[in-house]
PDB file of C-alpha atoms in Angstrom:
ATOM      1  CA  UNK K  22      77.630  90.463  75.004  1.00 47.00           C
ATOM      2  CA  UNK K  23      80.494  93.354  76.109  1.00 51.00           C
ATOM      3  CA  UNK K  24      84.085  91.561  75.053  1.00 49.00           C
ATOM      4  CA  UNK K  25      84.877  92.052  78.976  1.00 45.00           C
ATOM      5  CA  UNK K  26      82.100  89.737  80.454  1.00 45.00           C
ATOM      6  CA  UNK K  27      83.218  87.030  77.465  1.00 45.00           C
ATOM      7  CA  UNK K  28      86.735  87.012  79.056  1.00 46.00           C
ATOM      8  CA  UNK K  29      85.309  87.022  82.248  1.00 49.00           C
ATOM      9  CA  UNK K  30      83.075  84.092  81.522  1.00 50.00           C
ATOM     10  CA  UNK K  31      86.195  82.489  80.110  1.00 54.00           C
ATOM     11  CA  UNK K  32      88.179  82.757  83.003  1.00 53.00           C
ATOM     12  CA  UNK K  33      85.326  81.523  85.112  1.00 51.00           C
ATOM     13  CA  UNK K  34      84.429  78.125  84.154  1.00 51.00           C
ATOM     14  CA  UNK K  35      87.623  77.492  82.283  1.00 52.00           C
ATOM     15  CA  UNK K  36      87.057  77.505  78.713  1.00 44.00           C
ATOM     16  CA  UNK K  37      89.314  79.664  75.799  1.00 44.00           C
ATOM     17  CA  UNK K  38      87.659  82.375  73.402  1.00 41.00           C
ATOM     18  CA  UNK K  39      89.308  83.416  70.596  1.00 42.00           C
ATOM     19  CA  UNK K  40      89.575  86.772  72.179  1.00 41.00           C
ATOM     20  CA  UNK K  41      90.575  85.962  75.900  1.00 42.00           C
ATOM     21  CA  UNK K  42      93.362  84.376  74.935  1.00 43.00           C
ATOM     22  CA  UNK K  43      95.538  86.306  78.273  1.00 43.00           C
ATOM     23  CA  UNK K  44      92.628  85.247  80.323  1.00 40.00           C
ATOM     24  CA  UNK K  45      92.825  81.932  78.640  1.00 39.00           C
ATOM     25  CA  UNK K  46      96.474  81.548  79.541  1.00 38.00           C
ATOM     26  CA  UNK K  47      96.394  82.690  83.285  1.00 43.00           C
ATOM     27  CA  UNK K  48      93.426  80.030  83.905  1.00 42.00           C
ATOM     28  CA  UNK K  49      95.604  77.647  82.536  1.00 37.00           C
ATOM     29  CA  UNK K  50      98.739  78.279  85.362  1.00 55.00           C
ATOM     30  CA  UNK K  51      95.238  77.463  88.016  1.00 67.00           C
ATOM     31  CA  UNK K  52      95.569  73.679  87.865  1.00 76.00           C
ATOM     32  CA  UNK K  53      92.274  73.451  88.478  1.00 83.00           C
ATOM     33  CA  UNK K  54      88.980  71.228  86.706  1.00 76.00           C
ATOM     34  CA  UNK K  55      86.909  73.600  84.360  1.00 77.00           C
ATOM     35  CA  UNK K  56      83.421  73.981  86.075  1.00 71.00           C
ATOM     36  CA  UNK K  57      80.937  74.558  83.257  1.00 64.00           C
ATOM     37  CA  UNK K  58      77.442  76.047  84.145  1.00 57.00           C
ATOM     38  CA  UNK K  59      74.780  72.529  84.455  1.00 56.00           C
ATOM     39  CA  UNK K  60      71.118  72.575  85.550  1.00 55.00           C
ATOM     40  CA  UNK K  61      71.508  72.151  88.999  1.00 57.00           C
ATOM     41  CA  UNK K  62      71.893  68.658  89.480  1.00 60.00           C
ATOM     42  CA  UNK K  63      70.517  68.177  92.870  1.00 61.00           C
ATOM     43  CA  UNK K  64      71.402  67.993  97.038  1.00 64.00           C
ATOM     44  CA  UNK K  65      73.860  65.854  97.196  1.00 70.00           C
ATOM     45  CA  UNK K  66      75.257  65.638  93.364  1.00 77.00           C
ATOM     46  CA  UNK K  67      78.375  66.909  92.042  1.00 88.00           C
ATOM     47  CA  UNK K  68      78.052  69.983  90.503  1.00 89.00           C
ATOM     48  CA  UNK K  69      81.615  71.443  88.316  1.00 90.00           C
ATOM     49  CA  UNK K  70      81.241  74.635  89.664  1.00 90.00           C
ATOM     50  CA  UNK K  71      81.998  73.807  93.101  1.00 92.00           C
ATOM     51  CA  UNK K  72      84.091  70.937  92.355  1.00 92.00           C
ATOM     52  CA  UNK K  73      85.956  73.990  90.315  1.00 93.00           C
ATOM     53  CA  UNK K  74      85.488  76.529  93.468  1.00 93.00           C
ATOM     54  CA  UNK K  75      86.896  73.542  96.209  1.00 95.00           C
ATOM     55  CA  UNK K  76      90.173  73.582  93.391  1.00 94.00           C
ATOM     56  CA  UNK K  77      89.960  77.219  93.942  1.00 94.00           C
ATOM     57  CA  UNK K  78      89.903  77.741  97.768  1.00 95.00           C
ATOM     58  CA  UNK K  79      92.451  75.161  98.143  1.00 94.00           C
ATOM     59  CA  UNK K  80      94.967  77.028  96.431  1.00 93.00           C
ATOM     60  CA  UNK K  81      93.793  80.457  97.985  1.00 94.00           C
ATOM     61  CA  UNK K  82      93.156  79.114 101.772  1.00 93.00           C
ATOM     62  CA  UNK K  83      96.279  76.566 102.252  1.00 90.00           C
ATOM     63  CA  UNK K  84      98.372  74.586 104.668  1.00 88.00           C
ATOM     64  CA  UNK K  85      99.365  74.916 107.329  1.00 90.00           C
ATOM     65  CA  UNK K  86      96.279  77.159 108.481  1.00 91.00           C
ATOM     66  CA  UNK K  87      93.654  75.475 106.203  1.00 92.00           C
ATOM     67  CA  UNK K  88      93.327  72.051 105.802  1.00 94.00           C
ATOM     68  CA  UNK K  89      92.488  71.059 101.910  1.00 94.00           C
ATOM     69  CA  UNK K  90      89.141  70.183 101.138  1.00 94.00           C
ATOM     70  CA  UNK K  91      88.058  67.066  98.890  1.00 95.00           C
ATOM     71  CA  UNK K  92      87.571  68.423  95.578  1.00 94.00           C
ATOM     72  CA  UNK K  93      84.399  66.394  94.913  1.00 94.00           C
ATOM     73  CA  UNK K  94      82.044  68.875  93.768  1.00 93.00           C
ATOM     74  CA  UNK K  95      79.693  68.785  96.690  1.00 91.00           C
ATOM     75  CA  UNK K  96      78.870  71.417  98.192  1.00 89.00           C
ATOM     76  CA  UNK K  97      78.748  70.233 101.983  1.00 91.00           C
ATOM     77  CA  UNK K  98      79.052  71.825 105.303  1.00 94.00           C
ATOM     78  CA  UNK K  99      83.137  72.277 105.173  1.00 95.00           C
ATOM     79  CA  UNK K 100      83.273  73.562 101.376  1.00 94.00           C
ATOM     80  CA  UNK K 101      80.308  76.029 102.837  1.00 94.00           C
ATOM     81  CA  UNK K 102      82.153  77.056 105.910  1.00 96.00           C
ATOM     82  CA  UNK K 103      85.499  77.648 104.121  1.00 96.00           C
ATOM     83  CA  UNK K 104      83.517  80.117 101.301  1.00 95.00           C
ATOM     84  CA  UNK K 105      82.036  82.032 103.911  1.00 96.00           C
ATOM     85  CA  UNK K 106      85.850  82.462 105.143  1.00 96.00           C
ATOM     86  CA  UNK K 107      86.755  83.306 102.103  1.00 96.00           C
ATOM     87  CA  UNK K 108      84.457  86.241 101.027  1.00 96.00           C
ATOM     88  CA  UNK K 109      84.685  87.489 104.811  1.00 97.00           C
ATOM     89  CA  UNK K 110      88.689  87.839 104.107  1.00 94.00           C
ATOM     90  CA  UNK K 111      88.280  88.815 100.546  1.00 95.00           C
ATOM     91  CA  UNK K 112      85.872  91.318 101.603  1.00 96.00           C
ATOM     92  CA  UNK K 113      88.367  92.177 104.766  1.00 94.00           C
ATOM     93  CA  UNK K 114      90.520  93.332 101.103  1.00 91.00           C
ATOM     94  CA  UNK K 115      87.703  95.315  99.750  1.00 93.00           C
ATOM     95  CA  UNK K 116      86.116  93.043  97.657  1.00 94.00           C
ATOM     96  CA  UNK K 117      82.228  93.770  98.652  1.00 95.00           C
ATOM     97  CA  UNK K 118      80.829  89.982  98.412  1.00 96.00           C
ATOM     98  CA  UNK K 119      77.451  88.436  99.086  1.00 95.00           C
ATOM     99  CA  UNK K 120      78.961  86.402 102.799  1.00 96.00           C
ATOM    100  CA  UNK K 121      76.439  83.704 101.443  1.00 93.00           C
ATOM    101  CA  UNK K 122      78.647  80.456 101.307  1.00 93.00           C
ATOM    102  CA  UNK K 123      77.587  80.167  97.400  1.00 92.00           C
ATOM    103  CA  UNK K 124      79.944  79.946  94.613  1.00 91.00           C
ATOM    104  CA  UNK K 125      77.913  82.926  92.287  1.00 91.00           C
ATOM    105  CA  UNK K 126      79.968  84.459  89.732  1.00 91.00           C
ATOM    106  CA  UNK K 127      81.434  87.400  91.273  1.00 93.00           C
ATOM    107  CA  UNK K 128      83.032  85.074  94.333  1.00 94.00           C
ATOM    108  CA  UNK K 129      84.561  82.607  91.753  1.00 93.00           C
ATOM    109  CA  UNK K 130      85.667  85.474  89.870  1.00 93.00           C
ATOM    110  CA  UNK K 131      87.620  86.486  93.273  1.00 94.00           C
ATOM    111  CA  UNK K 132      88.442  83.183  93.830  1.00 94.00           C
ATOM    112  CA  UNK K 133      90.291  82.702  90.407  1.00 93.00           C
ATOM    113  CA  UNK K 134      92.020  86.230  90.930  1.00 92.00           C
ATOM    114  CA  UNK K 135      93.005  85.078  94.183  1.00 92.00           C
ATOM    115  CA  UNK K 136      94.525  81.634  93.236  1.00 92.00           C
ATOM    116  CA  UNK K 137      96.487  82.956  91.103  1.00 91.00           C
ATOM    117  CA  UNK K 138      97.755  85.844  93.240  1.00 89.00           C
ATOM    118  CA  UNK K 139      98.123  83.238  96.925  1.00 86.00           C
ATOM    119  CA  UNK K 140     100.898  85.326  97.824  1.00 84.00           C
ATOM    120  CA  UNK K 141      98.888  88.351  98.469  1.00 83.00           C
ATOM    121  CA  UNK K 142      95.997  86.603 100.319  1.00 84.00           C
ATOM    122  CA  UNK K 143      95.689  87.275 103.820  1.00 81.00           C
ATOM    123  CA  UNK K 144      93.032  85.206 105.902  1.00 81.00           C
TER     124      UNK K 144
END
């Protein structure tokens, strides 16, 4: 596996590699649960990812236009609405997402890049 997608993997769900230690160490400023890759666990069951991607959006889509959203891990009809706003604005910024409402890798990738750069997010 290229070095790059380890890192990127890293950063993802939230766990450290010996050789993503930066990566490692920006994740850790995103105060945010790690969201490790499950079977899927069912409608209606808390999954990590999207209890990881809710952390995420909160911190990227904030007060006082955005309400936060319960970071449960379900993924119901508000967490669903407020992705879709997401990619639509990331990809306002050029970021070419799937406008799906699922949190697949390259969105939480954006997501993480995002939360940790608020200040340049413009929804």
């Amino acid at each position: 596996m290229p070095a790059l997608l380890v890192v990127l993997c890293a950063a993802l769900f939230g766990v450290g590699t010996a050789g993503g230690a930066a990566a490692s160490a920006r994740v850790a400023e995103v105060d945010c649960p790690p969201g490790h890759l499950v079977p899927n666990p069912g409608p209606g069951q808390p999954n990590p990812v999207v209890r990881r991607g809710q952390c995420l959006l909160n911190l990227v889509l904030r007060p006082p236009e955005y309400e936060p959203l319960p970071v449960d891990g379900i993924s119901g009809p508000e967490t669903t609405r407020r992705l879709v706003r997401f990619q639509q604005c990331a990809n306002a910024l050029g970021a070419g997402l799937v406008v799906d409402g699922r949190f697949g890798m390259a969105t939480m990738l954006h997501l993480l890049w995002w939360a940790e750069h608020p200040e340049d997010f413009a929804c």
